[in-house]
PDB file of C-alpha atoms in Angstrom:
ATOM      1  CA  MET A  71     114.363 102.485  81.695  1.00  0.00           C
ATOM      2  CA  ILE A  72     112.005 105.256  82.825  1.00  0.00           C
ATOM      3  CA  MET A  73     110.400 107.101  79.904  1.00  0.00           C
ATOM      4  CA  GLN A  74     110.236 110.850  79.366  1.00  0.00           C
ATOM      5  CA  SER A  75     108.042 112.849  76.992  1.00  0.00           C
ATOM      6  CA  ASN A  76     107.357 116.509  76.353  1.00  0.00           C
ATOM      7  CA  SER A  77     104.311 116.510  78.614  1.00  0.00           C
ATOM      8  CA  ILE A  78     104.761 113.541  80.965  1.00  0.00           C
ATOM      9  CA  GLU A  79     107.832 113.690  83.191  1.00  0.00           C
ATOM     10  CA  VAL A  80     109.114 110.911  85.442  1.00  0.00           C
ATOM     11  CA  ARG A  81     111.545 111.392  88.312  1.00  0.00           C
ATOM     12  CA  VAL A  82     112.850 108.643  90.596  1.00  0.00           C
ATOM     13  CA  ASP A  83     113.961 109.344  94.163  1.00  0.00           C
ATOM     14  CA  GLY A  84     114.888 106.096  95.884  1.00  0.00           C
ATOM     15  CA  PRO A  85     111.743 103.949  96.132  1.00  0.00           C
ATOM     16  CA  VAL A  86     109.444 106.742  94.858  1.00  0.00           C
ATOM     17  CA  ALA A  87     108.689 107.622  91.240  1.00  0.00           C
ATOM     18  CA  THR A  88     107.008 110.976  90.633  1.00  0.00           C
ATOM     19  CA  VAL A  89     105.015 111.224  87.406  1.00  0.00           C
ATOM     20  CA  THR A  90     104.182 114.831  86.505  1.00  0.00           C
ATOM     21  CA  ILE A  91     101.646 115.929  83.913  1.00  0.00           C
ATOM     22  CA  ASN A  92     103.287 118.995  82.363  1.00  0.00           C
ATOM     23  CA  ARG A  93     101.255 120.885  79.803  1.00  0.00           C
ATOM     24  CA  GLN A  94     100.825 124.043  81.762  1.00  0.00           C
ATOM     25  CA  GLN A  95      99.636 126.246  78.895  1.00  0.00           C
ATOM     26  CA  LYS A  96      96.529 124.013  78.621  1.00  0.00           C
ATOM     27  CA  ARG A  97      96.096 123.400  82.382  1.00  0.00           C
ATOM     28  CA  ASN A  98      97.516 119.897  81.832  1.00  0.00           C
ATOM     29  CA  ALA A  99      94.560 118.830  79.665  1.00  0.00           C
ATOM     30  CA  LEU A 100      95.104 115.328  78.291  1.00  0.00           C
ATOM     31  CA  THR A 101      95.567 114.555  74.621  1.00  0.00           C
ATOM     32  CA  ARG A 102      95.447 111.020  73.281  1.00  0.00           C
ATOM     33  CA  ALA A 103      99.249 111.059  73.035  1.00  0.00           C
ATOM     34  CA  MET A 104      99.547 112.107  76.690  1.00  0.00           C
ATOM     35  CA  ILE A 105      97.216 109.337  77.832  1.00  0.00           C
ATOM     36  CA  GLU A 106      99.368 106.846  75.952  1.00  0.00           C
ATOM     37  CA  ASP A 107     102.500 108.356  77.532  1.00  0.00           C
ATOM     38  CA  LEU A 108     100.932 107.957  80.980  1.00  0.00           C
ATOM     39  CA  ARG A 109     100.285 104.304  80.210  1.00  0.00           C
ATOM     40  CA  VAL A 110     103.930 103.867  79.188  1.00  0.00           C
ATOM     41  CA  ALA A 111     105.037 105.592  82.400  1.00  0.00           C
ATOM     42  CA  LEU A 112     102.880 103.196  84.436  1.00  0.00           C
ATOM     43  CA  SER A 113     104.448 100.240  82.659  1.00  0.00           C
ATOM     44  CA  ASP A 114     107.927 101.589  83.345  1.00  0.00           C
ATOM     45  CA  VAL A 115     107.118 102.175  87.025  1.00  0.00           C
ATOM     46  CA  HIS A 116     105.792  98.621  87.212  1.00  0.00           C
ATOM     47  CA  GLN A 117     108.980  97.162  85.766  1.00  0.00           C
ATOM     48  CA  GLU A 118     111.436  99.354  87.700  1.00  0.00           C
ATOM     49  CA  ARG A 119     112.245  97.156  90.676  1.00  0.00           C
ATOM     50  CA  ARG A 120     113.713  99.922  92.844  1.00  0.00           C
ATOM     51  CA  VAL A 121     110.417 101.849  92.649  1.00  0.00           C
ATOM     52  CA  ARG A 122     107.893 100.801  95.290  1.00  0.00           C
ATOM     53  CA  VAL A 123     105.367 103.671  95.125  1.00  0.00           C
ATOM     54  CA  MET A 124     104.278 106.197  92.496  1.00  0.00           C
ATOM     55  CA  VAL A 125     103.274 109.834  93.065  1.00  0.00           C
ATOM     56  CA  LEU A 126     101.114 111.471  90.369  1.00  0.00           C
ATOM     57  CA  THR A 127     100.917 115.263  90.218  1.00  0.00           C
ATOM     58  CA  GLY A 128     100.527 118.193  87.842  1.00  0.00           C
ATOM     59  CA  ALA A 129     102.882 121.006  86.902  1.00  0.00           C
ATOM     60  CA  GLY A 130     101.940 124.627  87.496  1.00  0.00           C
ATOM     61  CA  ALA A 131      98.588 125.725  88.888  1.00  0.00           C
ATOM     62  CA  ALA A 132      96.443 122.759  87.776  1.00  0.00           C
ATOM     63  CA  PHE A 133      96.465 119.030  88.376  1.00  0.00           C
ATOM     64  CA  CYS A 134      94.595 118.121  85.185  1.00  0.00           C
ATOM     65  CA  ALA A 135      91.779 119.926  83.345  1.00  0.00           C
ATOM     66  CA  GLY A 136      90.451 116.714  81.813  1.00  0.00           C
ATOM     67  CA  ARG A 137      90.493 115.778  78.146  1.00  0.00           C
ATOM     68  CA  ASP A 138      91.689 118.306  75.577  1.00  0.00           C
ATOM     69  CA  VAL A 139      88.431 119.775  74.242  1.00  0.00           C
ATOM     70  CA  GLU A 140      89.958 120.951  70.965  1.00  0.00           C
ATOM     71  CA  GLU A 141      91.075 117.408  70.206  1.00  0.00           C
ATOM     72  CA  MET A 142      87.693 116.032  71.284  1.00  0.00           C
ATOM     73  CA  ALA A 143      85.816 118.438  69.010  1.00  0.00           C
ATOM     74  CA  ALA A 144      87.995 117.863  65.956  1.00  0.00           C
ATOM     75  CA  GLY A 145      86.176 115.903  63.282  1.00  0.00           C
ATOM     76  CA  GLY A 146      87.050 114.581  59.848  1.00  0.00           C
ATOM     77  CA  PRO A 147      85.162 114.249  56.587  1.00  0.00           C
ATOM     78  CA  ASP A 148      84.134 110.666  57.348  1.00  0.00           C
ATOM     79  CA  PRO A 149      81.517 110.328  60.134  1.00  0.00           C
ATOM     80  CA  ALA A 150      82.170 106.599  60.386  1.00  0.00           C
ATOM     81  CA  ALA A 151      85.852 107.241  61.046  1.00  0.00           C
ATOM     82  CA  ASP A 152      84.929 109.764  63.733  1.00  0.00           C
ATOM     83  CA  MET A 153      82.769 107.171  65.481  1.00  0.00           C
ATOM     84  CA  VAL A 154      85.657 104.713  65.474  1.00  0.00           C
ATOM     85  CA  ARG A 155      87.933 107.381  66.946  1.00  0.00           C
ATOM     86  CA  TRP A 156      85.440 108.222  69.702  1.00  0.00           C
ATOM     87  CA  GLY A 157      85.274 104.571  70.671  1.00  0.00           C
ATOM     88  CA  GLU A 158      89.057 104.288  70.698  1.00  0.00           C
ATOM     89  CA  GLU A 159      89.395 107.388  72.886  1.00  0.00           C
ATOM     90  CA  ALA A 160      86.914 106.048  75.435  1.00  0.00           C
ATOM     91  CA  GLU A 161      88.655 102.665  75.526  1.00  0.00           C
ATOM     92  CA  GLN A 162      92.052 104.320  75.888  1.00  0.00           C
ATOM     93  CA  LEU A 163      90.943 106.268  78.968  1.00  0.00           C
ATOM     94  CA  ARG A 164      89.297 103.143  80.416  1.00  0.00           C
ATOM     95  CA  ASP A 165      92.526 101.204  79.917  1.00  0.00           C
ATOM     96  CA  LEU A 166      94.568 103.912  81.659  1.00  0.00           C
ATOM     97  CA  VAL A 167      92.239 103.831  84.668  1.00  0.00           C
ATOM     98  CA  LEU A 168      92.334 100.022  84.781  1.00  0.00           C
ATOM     99  CA  GLU A 169      96.115  99.997  84.607  1.00  0.00           C
ATOM    100  CA  MET A 170      96.286 102.452  87.518  1.00  0.00           C
ATOM    101  CA  LEU A 171      93.921 100.299  89.561  1.00  0.00           C
ATOM    102  CA  GLN A 172      95.804  97.117  88.681  1.00  0.00           C
ATOM    103  CA  LEU A 173      99.320  98.514  89.159  1.00  0.00           C
ATOM    104  CA  PRO A 174     100.718  96.395  92.009  1.00  0.00           C
ATOM    105  CA  LYS A 175     102.433  99.441  93.496  1.00  0.00           C
ATOM    106  CA  PRO A 176     100.484 102.121  95.403  1.00  0.00           C
ATOM    107  CA  ILE A 177      99.695 105.371  93.602  1.00  0.00           C
ATOM    108  CA  ILE A 178      99.444 108.625  95.545  1.00  0.00           C
ATOM    109  CA  ALA A 179      97.787 111.575  93.800  1.00  0.00           C
ATOM    110  CA  ALA A 180      99.284 114.905  94.912  1.00  0.00           C
ATOM    111  CA  VAL A 181      96.551 117.195  93.631  1.00  0.00           C
ATOM    112  CA  ASN A 182      98.050 120.658  93.301  1.00  0.00           C
ATOM    113  CA  GLY A 183      95.102 122.417  91.620  1.00  0.00           C
ATOM    114  CA  PRO A 184      91.845 121.821  89.742  1.00  0.00           C
ATOM    115  CA  ALA A 185      91.141 118.172  88.881  1.00  0.00           C
ATOM    116  CA  VAL A 186      88.149 117.944  86.563  1.00  0.00           C
ATOM    117  CA  GLY A 187      86.691 115.398  84.166  1.00  0.00           C
ATOM    118  CA  ALA A 188      89.334 112.861  83.226  1.00  0.00           C
ATOM    119  CA  GLY A 189      91.677 114.619  85.663  1.00  0.00           C
ATOM    120  CA  ALA A 190      89.238 113.865  88.478  1.00  0.00           C
ATOM    121  CA  GLY A 191      89.201 110.291  87.189  1.00  0.00           C
ATOM    122  CA  LEU A 192      92.970 110.083  87.667  1.00  0.00           C
ATOM    123  CA  VAL A 193      92.529 111.179  91.277  1.00  0.00           C
ATOM    124  CA  LEU A 194      89.914 108.479  91.841  1.00  0.00           C
ATOM    125  CA  ALA A 195      92.095 105.811  90.219  1.00  0.00           C
ATOM    126  CA  ALA A 196      94.873 106.552  92.719  1.00  0.00           C
ATOM    127  CA  ASP A 197      94.982 104.677  96.024  1.00  0.00           C
ATOM    128  CA  ILE A 198      95.611 107.750  98.183  1.00  0.00           C
ATOM    129  CA  ALA A 199      94.837 111.365  97.314  1.00  0.00           C
ATOM    130  CA  ILE A 200      96.161 114.453  99.060  1.00  0.00           C
ATOM    131  CA  ALA A 201      95.478 117.968  97.881  1.00  0.00           C
ATOM    132  CA  SER A 202      96.381 121.621  98.159  1.00  0.00           C
ATOM    133  CA  PRO A 203      93.678 124.123  99.190  1.00  0.00           C
ATOM    134  CA  GLU A 204      93.365 125.094  95.508  1.00  0.00           C
ATOM    135  CA  ALA A 205      92.478 121.568  94.394  1.00  0.00           C
ATOM    136  CA  THR A 206      88.901 121.822  93.153  1.00  0.00           C
ATOM    137  CA  PHE A 207      87.197 118.651  91.917  1.00  0.00           C
ATOM    138  CA  GLY A 208      84.298 118.009  89.555  1.00  0.00           C
ATOM    139  CA  PHE A 209      82.798 116.723  86.347  1.00  0.00           C
ATOM    140  CA  PRO A 210      81.743 119.398  83.820  1.00  0.00           C
ATOM    141  CA  GLU A 211      80.851 116.862  81.125  1.00  0.00           C
ATOM    142  CA  PRO A 212      77.038 117.412  81.074  1.00  0.00           C
ATOM    143  CA  ARG A 213      77.642 121.104  80.339  1.00  0.00           C
ATOM    144  CA  LEU A 214      79.701 120.010  77.346  1.00  0.00           C
ATOM    145  CA  GLY A 215      76.989 117.663  76.107  1.00  0.00           C
ATOM    146  CA  VAL A 216      79.073 114.564  76.861  1.00  0.00           C
ATOM    147  CA  VAL A 217      79.232 111.893  79.579  1.00  0.00           C
ATOM    148  CA  ALA A 218      81.877 111.068  82.191  1.00  0.00           C
ATOM    149  CA  GLY A 219      81.274 107.399  81.476  1.00  0.00           C
ATOM    150  CA  VAL A 220      84.600 105.969  82.608  1.00  0.00           C
ATOM    151  CA  GLU A 221      84.749 108.180  85.679  1.00  0.00           C
ATOM    152  CA  SER A 222      81.153 107.577  86.851  1.00  0.00           C
ATOM    153  CA  PRO A 223      81.504 103.987  88.149  1.00  0.00           C
ATOM    154  CA  LEU A 224      84.860 104.882  89.661  1.00  0.00           C
ATOM    155  CA  LEU A 225      83.290 107.811  91.511  1.00  0.00           C
ATOM    156  CA  ALA A 226      80.461 105.632  92.824  1.00  0.00           C
ATOM    157  CA  PHE A 227      83.023 102.988  93.846  1.00  0.00           C
ATOM    158  CA  ARG A 228      84.999 105.501  95.898  1.00  0.00           C
ATOM    159  CA  LEU A 229      82.194 107.641  97.356  1.00  0.00           C
ATOM    160  CA  GLY A 230      78.883 105.779  96.968  1.00  0.00           C
ATOM    161  CA  ALA A 231      75.896 106.437  94.736  1.00  0.00           C
ATOM    162  CA  GLY A 232      74.543 109.525  96.524  1.00  0.00           C
ATOM    163  CA  PRO A 233      77.610 111.777  96.371  1.00  0.00           C
ATOM    164  CA  ALA A 234      78.358 110.472  92.873  1.00  0.00           C
ATOM    165  CA  SER A 235      74.889 111.433  91.631  1.00  0.00           C
ATOM    166  CA  ARG A 236      75.193 114.926  93.008  1.00  0.00           C
ATOM    167  CA  LEU A 237      78.600 115.586  91.472  1.00  0.00           C
ATOM    168  CA  LEU A 238      77.858 114.005  88.100  1.00  0.00           C
ATOM    169  CA  LEU A 239      74.409 115.518  87.527  1.00  0.00           C
ATOM    170  CA  SER A 240      75.089 119.025  88.823  1.00  0.00           C
ATOM    171  CA  SER A 241      78.481 119.505  87.107  1.00  0.00           C
ATOM    172  CA  GLN A 242      79.575 121.325  90.265  1.00  0.00           C
ATOM    173  CA  GLN A 243      83.263 121.821  90.938  1.00  0.00           C
ATOM    174  CA  ILE A 244      83.633 121.525  94.686  1.00  0.00           C
ATOM    175  CA  PRO A 245      86.447 123.128  96.716  1.00  0.00           C
ATOM    176  CA  ALA A 246      89.184 121.116  98.363  1.00  0.00           C
ATOM    177  CA  ASP A 247      87.698 121.294 101.852  1.00  0.00           C
ATOM    178  CA  GLU A 248      84.408 119.795 100.678  1.00  0.00           C
ATOM    179  CA  ALA A 249      86.213 117.144  98.612  1.00  0.00           C
ATOM    180  CA  LEU A 250      88.123 116.276 101.785  1.00  0.00           C
ATOM    181  CA  ARG A 251      84.894 116.050 103.787  1.00  0.00           C
ATOM    182  CA  ILE A 252      83.218 113.589 101.404  1.00  0.00           C
ATOM    183  CA  GLY A 253      86.329 111.434 101.027  1.00  0.00           C
ATOM    184  CA  VAL A 254      87.788 112.372  97.644  1.00  0.00           C
ATOM    185  CA  TYR A 255      90.942 113.664  99.306  1.00  0.00           C
ATOM    186  CA  HIS A 256      92.405 112.051 102.401  1.00  0.00           C
ATOM    187  CA  GLU A 257      94.125 115.194 103.631  1.00  0.00           C
ATOM    188  CA  THR A 258      94.943 118.730 102.520  1.00  0.00           C
ATOM    189  CA  VAL A 259      98.409 120.222 102.641  1.00  0.00           C
ATOM    190  CA  ASP A 260      99.695 123.708 101.857  1.00  0.00           C
ATOM    191  CA  THR A 261     100.893 123.849  98.267  1.00  0.00           C
ATOM    192  CA  PRO A 262     104.644 124.262  98.984  1.00  0.00           C
ATOM    193  CA  LEU A 263     104.588 121.139 101.153  1.00  0.00           C
ATOM    194  CA  LEU A 264     102.375 118.962  98.947  1.00  0.00           C
ATOM    195  CA  TRP A 265     104.990 116.952  97.070  1.00  0.00           C
ATOM    196  CA  ALA A 266     107.089 116.451 100.204  1.00  0.00           C
ATOM    197  CA  ARG A 267     104.041 115.128 102.059  1.00  0.00           C
ATOM    198  CA  ALA A 268     103.240 112.804  99.148  1.00  0.00           C
ATOM    199  CA  VAL A 269     106.782 111.432  99.272  1.00  0.00           C
ATOM    200  CA  GLU A 270     106.489 110.992 103.042  1.00  0.00           C
ATOM    201  CA  LEU A 271     103.312 108.951 102.561  1.00  0.00           C
ATOM    202  CA  ALA A 272     104.967 107.014  99.741  1.00  0.00           C
ATOM    203  CA  LYS A 273     107.831 106.051 102.013  1.00  0.00           C
ATOM    204  CA  GLU A 274     105.349 104.865 104.644  1.00  0.00           C
ATOM    205  CA  CYS A 275     103.821 102.577 101.993  1.00  0.00           C
ATOM    206  CA  ALA A 276     107.279 101.473 100.866  1.00  0.00           C
ATOM    207  CA  ALA A 277     108.155 100.436 104.430  1.00  0.00           C
ATOM    208  CA  GLY A 278     105.731  97.530 104.159  1.00  0.00           C
ATOM    209  CA  ALA A 279     106.645  94.210 102.589  1.00  0.00           C
ATOM    210  CA  PRO A 280     106.211  94.588  98.810  1.00  0.00           C
ATOM    211  CA  GLU A 281     104.253  91.341  98.528  1.00  0.00           C
ATOM    212  CA  SER A 282     101.901  92.364 101.337  1.00  0.00           C
ATOM    213  CA  VAL A 283     101.226  95.786  99.818  1.00  0.00           C
ATOM    214  CA  GLN A 284     100.653  94.308  96.360  1.00  0.00           C
ATOM    215  CA  LEU A 285      98.303  91.604  97.642  1.00  0.00           C
ATOM    216  CA  THR A 286      96.354  94.143  99.685  1.00  0.00           C
ATOM    217  CA  LYS A 287      95.832  96.408  96.686  1.00  0.00           C
ATOM    218  CA  ARG A 288      94.757  93.470  94.521  1.00  0.00           C
ATOM    219  CA  LEU A 289      92.422  92.201  97.242  1.00  0.00           C
ATOM    220  CA  LEU A 290      90.633  95.556  97.432  1.00  0.00           C
ATOM    221  CA  LEU A 291      90.051  95.605  93.682  1.00  0.00           C
ATOM    222  CA  GLU A 292      88.951  91.980  93.462  1.00  0.00           C
ATOM    223  CA  THR A 293      86.550  92.124  96.434  1.00  0.00           C
ATOM    224  CA  VAL A 294      85.183  95.608  97.108  1.00  0.00           C
ATOM    225  CA  GLY A 295      85.665  96.535  93.446  1.00  0.00           C
ATOM    226  CA  GLU A 296      84.619  93.175  92.028  1.00  0.00           C
ATOM    227  CA  GLN A 297      82.203  94.625  89.444  1.00  0.00           C
ATOM    228  CA  LEU A 298      84.269  97.704  88.660  1.00  0.00           C
ATOM    229  CA  VAL A 299      86.082  96.344  85.605  1.00  0.00           C
ATOM    230  CA  THR A 300      82.789  95.499  83.887  1.00  0.00           C
ATOM    231  CA  GLN A 301      81.315  98.858  84.888  1.00  0.00           C
ATOM    232  CA  LEU A 302      84.273 100.742  83.439  1.00  0.00           C
ATOM    233  CA  SER A 303      83.747  99.026  80.100  1.00  0.00           C
ATOM    234  CA  SER A 304      80.050  99.946  80.164  1.00  0.00           C
ATOM    235  CA  GLY A 305      81.055 103.494  80.991  1.00  0.00           C
ATOM    236  CA  ALA A 306      83.409 103.634  78.013  1.00  0.00           C
ATOM    237  CA  ILE A 307      80.532 102.591  75.753  1.00  0.00           C
ATOM    238  CA  ALA A 308      78.365 105.371  77.238  1.00  0.00           C
ATOM    239  CA  THR A 309      81.144 107.898  76.673  1.00  0.00           C
ATOM    240  CA  ALA A 310      81.532 106.935  73.021  1.00  0.00           C
ATOM    241  CA  THR A 311      77.766 106.880  72.447  1.00  0.00           C
ATOM    242  CA  ALA A 312      77.325 110.367  73.911  1.00  0.00           C
ATOM    243  CA  ARG A 313      79.880 111.720  71.456  1.00  0.00           C
ATOM    244  CA  THR A 314      77.586 110.818  68.533  1.00  0.00           C
ATOM    245  CA  THR A 315      74.810 113.185  69.667  1.00  0.00           C
ATOM    246  CA  GLU A 316      73.912 116.703  68.571  1.00  0.00           C
ATOM    247  CA  ALA A 317      74.267 117.762  72.200  1.00  0.00           C
ATOM    248  CA  ALA A 318      77.961 116.810  72.177  1.00  0.00           C
ATOM    249  CA  GLN A 319      78.602 118.772  69.001  1.00  0.00           C
ATOM    250  CA  GLN A 320      76.811 121.817  70.420  1.00  0.00           C
ATOM    251  CA  GLY A 321      78.416 121.610  73.848  1.00  0.00           C
ATOM    252  CA  LEU A 322      81.994 121.211  72.631  1.00  0.00           C
ATOM    253  CA  GLU A 323      81.602 123.972  70.052  1.00  0.00           C
ATOM    254  CA  ALA A 324      80.095 126.314  72.648  1.00  0.00           C
ATOM    255  CA  PHE A 325      83.011 125.678  75.012  1.00  0.00           C
ATOM    256  CA  LEU A 326      85.572 126.489  72.327  1.00  0.00           C
ATOM    257  CA  GLU A 327      83.628 129.579  71.245  1.00  0.00           C
ATOM    258  CA  LYS A 328      83.280 130.710  74.882  1.00  0.00           C
ATOM    259  CA  ARG A 329      79.485 130.952  74.783  1.00  0.00           C
ATOM    260  CA  GLU A 330      76.511 129.260  76.399  1.00  0.00           C
ATOM    261  CA  PRO A 331      75.354 126.092  74.597  1.00  0.00           C
ATOM    262  CA  GLU A 332      71.993 125.956  72.843  1.00  0.00           C
ATOM    263  CA  TRP A 333      70.796 122.457  73.564  1.00  0.00           C
ATOM    264  CA  PRO A 334      68.847 120.664  70.813  1.00  0.00           C
TER     265      PRO A 334
END
C-alpha cells in the first residue's frame, strides 16, 4: 500500500509513482519526520510491483529549501543529548540518499523551483533531473556555519571535484541554465509542462526490461560510485561534527533572526 502523510504525497499513474514534497508554507523544507516519510515512500515504491519508475517533485514554487532551520537550531537542556540528535539527523539524511541511490527503480527529479542544501542533495540522488527555468541550485551551508557533508561527495560524484568545490565553498545558488550547463539538470522545461515531461521520461525508462534497468542502475553505483557509500558516511560524520561548533550556533541563529552572522 502506498503511504500518504501531511507533507509527503504519493500518486500512482500506471507504471509511474509521483512523490511530492508538500510543505509550501516553508518552501518544502525537510523536517526529520518528513525525511522519515520520504524513506517510507521509497520503500512503498520499491514494493509496489506495478510501479517501474518514481518521479520526485515539490509542491508550489519550490522544490525543497533544504533542512528545516528552526528544527536544526532547536536545542535542549542537555548538550550530550543534542550531540546524539545531531548525529542521528546526519545519519538519517545519509540513509535517505543511500536508499534513493540503491532503489532498483529509476528516480526522476522534476525540479520545479529552488533546490538548496538537502534539497539539492535529493536532486543529485536522483538518476535523471529535469528542471523549470526557476530551479536554482546551491549549498548555503557555509553561510549557516554548518557543512553539507552528505551532499558533498554526492556532488563530486555527479559533477567532479572542480565544480563541486566552487559550489560548496562559495555558497552560490546558480540559475537553472547554468545548472543545466554543468550537468546538474539534464534538460529544462517550462513549468506547466514539467511534470508531464517527467512522466514521459519515466515511461521511456519503464519501456525497458525491469531486470535490465535495475542491473544497470546497480552497476553504475557499484562501479563508478564504488567509494560513494563510504564517502557518504564520512560526510555524515562531518555534518554532525560541524553542528557542535560555535559557528553553527551563530549561523543558524543569524538566519532565524534575519541578520548577518558574526563569526567567532
